[in-house]
């Protein structure tokens, strides 16, 4: 996949410091070994140093010794990170004692490394649930100024070359917000356009999806998508973004022409923004299974620094791609 090769090359050109909190998870270690061999990032592994060394030896991972290892049980800076956590969360009722306990959780420690300027991004989730990866990121790394919601985009490499950019489409939100408001949906659209442009260089053409095209149906769910379209257009007047559109009107030129004549996006969208998480998550999985598309992500967007979540069923190759993507997102 040429785009994934380009993302890897960009990561190699400017290696970022990426923390992997699941440092003793074997697929993560294997991926880390590849990334270090390719010099695509500087890696920080959280976990027991002896265990990491043993796993590396047993699996002949000869580059792991280039990674920095942070063991939460022995790291000399733990008290400083606990204080940082306490400062960030004391208004939410966290005590110093709770902070000292929580800082030993690698998912919290990884985010504290980012917050303290000791890492540029994080990738986890081969072992942990999505919510457990996201919560510390939301609480500690937080969102970019002006952004209220973090969302998850999927790069969909489909064999249907007639759609999107030679078969490549970006779907969102497929991972985080169960039922976004119109304002949140507008933010998700703008963040997705930025993610797509930053990672692929594509001209963003964003379709705000619904079961209605340009007033063909009336319902409060359609009104939400219409309002999100209005907000997004007013926030980014130069962006090619239109709605509300059905998926066929967004993708197929003849259908776009008949259902939304004059739209700058209909029939040629490369970014599909779904109205809620059910449609986004179901939509990407159906496309993946029925078309044999390669789905890469979710790529979390809107955070002050990149933190990404893996599927627990992920392969070593997927982790390698996601480390490179996280490193690309971390580049200023
Ligand atoms: N963006 C930014 N911040 C957020 C977001 C968001 N989307 N959602 C919650 N937060 C913040 C809150 O403001 C809060 O911050 P605070 O403590 O400083 O006030 C903190 O995160 C915790 O908020 P809660 O409402 O308590 O969040 P909760 O922990 O209940 O849920 C979560 C957050 C876990 C991400 C939830 O939205 C969720 O479960 N989403 C679905 C995830 C999922 O299962 N996805 C499908 C699988 S992924 C896949 O298939 C690709």
Coordinates of C-alpha atoms and ligand atoms in Angstrom, one line a residue:
X1 CA 0.0 0.0 0.0
X2 CA 1.8 3.1 -1.3
X3 CA 0.3 5.5 1.3
X4 CA 1.4 3.2 4.2
X5 CA 5.0 3.1 2.7
X6 CA 4.9 6.9 2.5
X7 CA 3.8 7.2 6.1
X8 CA 6.7 4.9 7.1
X9 CA 9.2 7.0 5.1
X10 CA 7.9 10.2 6.7
X11 CA 8.3 8.6 10.1
X12 CA 11.9 7.7 9.3
X13 CA 12.7 11.2 8.1
X14 CA 11.9 12.7 11.5
X15 CA 11.8 10.0 14.3
X16 CA 9.4 10.8 17.1
X17 CA 9.3 9.5 20.6
X18 CA 6.5 7.0 20.9
X19 CA 5.6 5.3 24.1
X20 CA 4.2 1.8 24.1
X21 CA 2.6 1.1 27.5
X22 CA 2.1 -2.6 26.8
X23 CA 5.8 -3.2 26.6
X24 CA 5.6 -6.9 27.5
X25 CA 2.9 -7.8 25.0
X26 CA 4.5 -10.0 22.4
X27 CA 3.0 -8.6 19.2
X28 CA 3.8 -5.1 20.4
X29 CA 7.4 -6.1 21.1
X30 CA 7.7 -7.7 17.6
X31 CA 6.3 -4.5 16.0
X32 CA 8.7 -2.4 18.2
X33 CA 11.6 -4.5 16.9
X34 CA 10.6 -3.8 13.3
X35 CA 10.1 0.0 13.9
X36 CA 13.5 0.2 15.7
X37 CA 15.2 -1.7 12.9
X38 CA 13.7 0.7 10.3
X39 CA 14.6 3.6 12.6
X40 CA 11.0 4.9 12.2
X41 CA 10.6 6.1 15.8
X42 CA 12.4 6.3 19.1
X43 CA 10.5 3.9 21.3
X44 CA 9.8 3.9 25.1
X45 CA 8.5 0.6 26.4
X46 CA 6.7 0.5 29.7
X47 CA 7.2 -2.8 31.6
X48 CA 9.5 -4.9 33.6
X49 CA 13.0 -4.6 32.1
X50 CA 14.0 -8.2 32.8
X51 CA 10.8 -9.6 31.3
X52 CA 11.2 -7.4 28.2
X53 CA 14.8 -8.6 27.7
X54 CA 13.8 -12.2 28.2
X55 CA 11.0 -12.0 25.6
X56 CA 13.3 -10.2 23.2
X57 CA 15.9 -12.9 23.6
X58 CA 13.4 -15.8 23.2
X59 CA 12.0 -14.2 20.1
X60 CA 15.3 -13.1 18.6
X61 CA 14.2 -9.4 18.6
X62 CA 17.7 -8.0 18.2
X63 CA 16.7 -4.3 18.1
X64 CA 14.7 -4.0 21.3
X65 CA 17.8 -3.0 23.2
X66 CA 17.6 0.4 21.4
X67 CA 14.4 1.2 23.2
X68 CA 14.2 3.1 26.4
X69 CA 12.5 0.9 29.1
X70 CA 10.5 2.4 31.9
X71 CA 9.6 0.1 34.7
X72 CA 6.8 1.7 36.9
X73 CA 8.0 -0.2 39.9
X74 CA 11.6 1.2 39.8
X75 CA 11.7 4.3 37.7
X76 CA 13.3 7.2 39.7
X77 CA 10.8 9.8 38.3
X78 CA 7.6 8.1 39.5
X79 CA 7.0 10.6 42.3
X80 CA 7.3 13.5 39.8
X81 CA 4.8 11.9 37.5
X82 CA 2.4 11.2 40.4
X83 CA 2.6 14.9 41.4
X84 CA 1.8 15.9 37.8
X85 CA -1.2 13.6 37.8
X86 CA -2.4 15.0 41.1
X87 CA -2.1 18.6 39.8
X88 CA -4.1 17.7 36.7
X89 CA -6.8 15.8 38.5
X90 CA -7.1 17.4 41.9
X91 CA -10.0 19.5 40.9
X92 CA -11.8 16.3 39.9
X93 CA -11.2 15.0 43.5
X94 CA -8.1 12.9 43.0
X95 CA -5.9 12.6 46.1
X96 CA -2.1 12.4 46.2
X97 CA -2.4 8.8 47.3
X98 CA -4.7 7.9 44.5
X99 CA -2.3 9.6 42.0
X100 CA 0.6 7.5 43.4
X101 CA -1.3 4.4 42.8
X102 CA -2.7 5.3 39.4
X103 CA 0.7 6.4 38.0
X104 CA 1.8 2.8 38.1
X105 CA -0.8 2.0 35.6
X106 CA 1.1 2.0 32.3
X107 CA -1.8 3.6 30.4
X108 CA -1.7 6.5 32.8
X109 CA 2.1 6.7 32.9
X110 CA 2.3 6.8 29.1
X111 CA 0.0 9.8 29.0
X112 CA 2.0 11.5 31.8
X113 CA 5.2 11.0 29.8
X114 CA 3.5 12.9 26.9
X115 CA 2.2 15.6 29.2
X116 CA 5.6 16.1 30.8
X117 CA 7.3 16.5 27.4
X118 CA 9.1 13.1 27.6
X119 CA 7.2 11.5 24.7
X120 CA 5.5 12.7 21.5
X121 CA 2.7 10.1 21.2
X122 CA 1.4 6.8 22.5
X123 CA 0.0 3.5 21.1
X124 CA -1.8 0.9 23.2
X125 CA -4.8 -1.4 23.0
X126 CA -3.3 -4.8 22.0
X127 CA -4.2 -5.9 25.6
X128 CA -6.5 -3.3 27.0
X129 CA -10.1 -2.2 26.2
X130 CA -10.7 0.9 24.1
X131 CA -12.2 2.8 27.1
X132 CA -9.2 2.0 29.3
X133 CA -6.8 3.4 26.7
X134 CA -8.9 6.5 26.0
X135 CA -9.9 7.6 29.5
X136 CA -6.3 8.6 30.7
X137 CA -5.7 10.2 27.3
X138 CA -8.8 12.3 27.6
X139 CA -8.0 13.2 31.2
X140 CA -4.3 13.9 30.9
X141 CA -3.4 14.7 27.3
X142 CA -6.7 16.4 26.6
X143 CA -8.0 17.9 23.4
X144 CA -6.5 20.5 21.1
X145 CA -7.6 24.1 21.8
X146 CA -11.0 24.7 20.4
X147 CA -11.8 21.0 20.0
X148 CA -14.3 19.3 22.4
X149 CA -14.4 15.8 21.1
X150 CA -11.8 13.3 20.2
X151 CA -13.0 11.0 17.4
X152 CA -11.6 8.0 15.5
X153 CA -11.0 7.9 11.7
X154 CA -10.4 4.8 9.6
X155 CA -8.3 4.7 6.5
X156 CA -10.3 2.4 4.2
X157 CA -8.1 0.9 1.4
X158 CA -10.9 -0.6 -0.8
X159 CA -10.5 -2.4 -4.1
X160 CA -13.2 -0.2 -5.6
X161 CA -10.8 2.1 -7.4
X162 CA -13.7 4.2 -8.8
X163 CA -14.5 5.7 -5.4
X164 CA -12.6 8.1 -3.2
X165 CA -8.9 8.5 -4.1
X166 CA -8.3 5.4 -6.2
X167 CA -10.3 3.3 -3.7
X168 CA -9.0 5.1 -0.5
X169 CA -11.6 6.6 1.7
X170 CA -11.5 8.0 5.2
X171 CA -14.5 7.1 7.5
X172 CA -15.3 8.8 10.9
X173 CA -16.3 8.6 13.7
X174 CA -15.9 4.8 13.9
X175 CA -14.5 4.6 17.4
X176 CA -15.4 7.0 20.1
X177 CA -18.6 9.1 20.3
X178 CA -21.8 7.1 20.5
X179 CA -24.2 10.0 19.8
X180 CA -22.5 13.3 18.9
X181 CA -24.4 16.5 18.8
X182 CA -24.6 18.6 15.6
X183 CA -21.7 20.8 16.9
X184 CA -19.6 17.7 17.8
X185 CA -20.4 16.1 14.4
X186 CA -19.1 19.3 12.7
X187 CA -15.9 19.1 14.7
X188 CA -15.5 15.4 13.8
X189 CA -15.8 16.4 10.1
X190 CA -13.2 19.1 10.3
X191 CA -10.8 16.9 12.3
X192 CA -11.2 14.1 9.8
X193 CA -10.5 16.4 6.8
X194 CA -7.3 17.5 8.6
X195 CA -6.2 13.9 9.4
X196 CA -6.8 12.8 5.8
X197 CA -4.9 15.7 4.3
X198 CA -2.0 15.4 6.8
X199 CA -1.6 11.7 6.3
X200 CA -2.3 11.3 2.6
X201 CA -2.0 14.8 1.1
X202 CA -5.4 14.2 -0.5
X203 CA -7.8 17.1 -1.3
X204 CA -10.5 16.6 1.3
X205 CA -14.0 16.2 -0.1
X206 CA -16.3 15.6 2.9
X207 CA -19.8 14.1 2.8
X208 CA -22.0 14.4 5.8
X209 CA -23.9 11.1 5.6
X210 CA -27.6 10.5 6.3
X211 CA -30.5 8.5 5.0
X212 CA -31.6 11.6 3.2
X213 CA -30.1 13.6 0.4
X214 CA -30.8 17.4 0.3
X215 CA -34.2 17.2 2.0
X216 CA -35.4 14.0 0.4
X217 CA -36.6 12.9 3.9
X218 CA -37.6 14.8 7.0
X219 CA -36.7 13.6 10.5
X220 CA -34.9 15.0 13.6
X221 CA -31.9 12.7 12.8
X222 CA -31.6 14.3 9.4
X223 CA -31.9 17.8 11.0
X224 CA -28.9 17.0 13.1
X225 CA -26.8 16.2 10.0
X226 CA -28.1 19.4 8.3
X227 CA -27.1 21.5 11.3
X228 CA -23.7 19.8 11.5
X229 CA -23.1 20.6 7.8
X230 CA -24.1 24.2 8.4
X231 CA -21.8 24.6 11.4
X232 CA -18.8 22.9 9.6
X233 CA -19.3 25.0 6.5
X234 CA -19.3 28.2 8.6
X235 CA -16.2 27.1 10.5
X236 CA -14.3 26.1 7.4
X237 CA -15.8 28.0 4.4
X238 CA -12.9 26.9 2.1
X239 CA -13.4 23.2 2.7
X240 CA -15.2 21.0 0.2
X241 CA -17.9 19.7 2.5
X242 CA -21.6 19.0 1.8
X243 CA -24.6 17.3 3.3
X244 CA -26.9 15.8 4.0
X245 CA -26.1 13.1 1.5
X246 CA -26.9 9.4 1.3
X247 CA -23.9 7.2 0.8
X248 CA -24.7 6.5 -2.9
X249 CA -25.2 10.2 -3.6
X250 CA -21.8 10.9 -1.9
X251 CA -19.9 8.3 -3.9
X252 CA -21.5 7.6 -7.3
X253 CA -21.3 10.5 -9.8
X254 CA -24.6 9.8 -11.6
X255 CA -26.5 9.4 -8.3
X256 CA -24.8 12.5 -6.9
X257 CA -25.9 14.4 -10.0
X258 CA -29.5 13.3 -9.7
X259 CA -29.9 13.6 -5.9
X260 CA -27.7 16.7 -5.2
X261 CA -27.0 18.5 -8.5
X262 CA -24.4 21.3 -8.1
X263 CA -22.9 19.9 -4.9
X264 CA -19.1 20.2 -4.8
X265 CA -18.8 16.9 -3.1
X266 CA -21.7 14.6 -4.2
X267 CA -20.5 11.8 -6.4
X268 CA -16.8 12.4 -5.6
X269 CA -16.5 12.3 -1.8
X270 CA -13.3 10.8 -0.3
X271 CA -14.3 11.4 3.4
X272 CA -17.5 9.9 4.8
X273 CA -18.7 11.4 8.1
X274 CA -21.3 9.1 9.7
X275 CA -24.1 10.6 11.9
X276 CA -23.3 8.4 14.9
X277 CA -21.0 5.7 16.2
X278 CA -23.4 2.8 15.4
X279 CA -23.5 3.7 11.7
X280 CA -19.8 4.5 11.6
X281 CA -18.6 1.4 13.3
X282 CA -21.0 -0.9 11.5
X283 CA -20.3 0.8 8.2
X284 CA -16.6 0.4 8.3
X285 CA -16.8 -3.2 9.3
X286 CA -19.3 -4.1 6.6
X287 CA -17.1 -2.4 3.9
X288 CA -14.1 -4.2 5.3
X289 CA -15.7 -7.7 5.2
X290 CA -17.7 -7.4 2.0
X291 CA -15.1 -5.7 -0.2
X292 CA -12.0 -7.1 1.4
X293 CA -10.9 -3.5 2.2
X294 CA -7.9 -3.0 4.4
X295 CA -9.1 -0.9 7.4
X296 CA -6.3 1.0 9.2
X297 CA -7.1 2.7 12.4
X298 CA -8.9 3.9 14.4
X299 CA -6.7 7.0 14.1
X300 CA -7.7 9.2 17.0
X301 CA -7.9 12.9 16.2
X302 CA -8.5 16.1 18.1
X303 CA -6.1 15.2 20.9
X304 CA -3.4 17.7 22.0
X305 CA -0.9 14.9 21.2
X306 CA -1.6 11.6 19.4
X307 CA -2.7 8.6 21.4
X308 CA -4.0 5.7 19.4
X309 CA -5.9 2.6 20.3
X310 CA -5.4 -0.9 18.8
X311 CA -7.9 -3.6 18.4
X312 CA -7.1 -6.5 20.7
X313 CA -7.1 -8.8 17.7
X314 CA -4.5 -6.7 15.9
X315 CA -1.5 -8.2 14.0
X316 CA 2.1 -7.2 14.3
X317 CA 1.9 -5.6 10.9
X318 CA -1.1 -3.4 12.0
X319 CA 0.9 -2.3 15.1
X320 CA 3.8 -1.3 12.9
X321 CA 1.5 0.8 10.7
X322 CA -0.1 2.4 13.7
X323 CA 3.2 3.3 15.3
X324 CA 4.2 5.0 12.0
X325 CA 0.8 6.8 11.8
X326 CA 1.1 8.0 15.5
X327 CA 4.6 9.3 14.7
X328 CA 3.3 11.1 11.6
X329 CA 0.5 12.7 13.7
X330 CA 3.1 13.8 16.3
X331 CA 5.2 15.8 13.7
X332 CA 4.7 19.4 14.1
Ligands
LIG1 N1 -13.4 13.6 23.6 C1 -12.7 14.2 24.5 N2 -12.9 14.0 25.8 C2 -13.8 13.1 26.2 C3 -14.6 12.4 25.2 C4 -14.3 12.7 23.9 N3 -15.0 12.0 22.9 N4 -15.4 11.5 25.9 C5 -15.2 11.7 27.2 N5 -14.2 12.7 27.4 C6 -13.7 13.1 28.6 C7 -14.7 13.7 29.6 O1 -14.8 15.1 29.3 C8 -14.1 13.4 30.9 O2 -13.1 14.3 31.2 P1 -13.0 14.8 32.7 O3 -12.9 13.6 33.6 O4 -11.7 15.6 32.7 O5 -14.2 15.6 33.0 C9 -13.3 12.0 30.7 O6 -13.1 12.0 29.3 C10 -14.1 10.8 31.1 O7 -15.4 11.1 30.6 P2 -16.6 10.1 30.9 O8 -17.9 10.6 30.3 O9 -16.6 9.6 32.3 O10 -16.2 9.0 29.8 P3 -16.3 7.5 29.9 O11 -15.2 7.0 30.6 O12 -17.7 7.1 30.4 O13 -16.3 7.1 28.4 C11 -15.3 6.5 26.5 C12 -15.4 7.6 27.5 C13 -14.7 5.2 27.1 C14 -14.3 6.8 25.3 C15 -16.7 6.2 25.9 O14 -17.0 7.3 25.1 C16 -16.8 5.0 25.1 O15 -16.8 3.9 25.6 N6 -16.9 5.1 23.7 C17 -17.0 4.0 22.8 C18 -15.7 3.3 22.6 C19 -15.9 2.0 21.9 O16 -16.3 1.0 22.5 N7 -15.7 2.1 20.6 C20 -15.9 1.0 19.7 C21 -14.8 0.0 19.6 S1 -13.4 0.7 18.7 C22 -13.5 0.0 17.2 O17 -14.2 -0.9 16.9 C23 -12.6 0.5 16.1

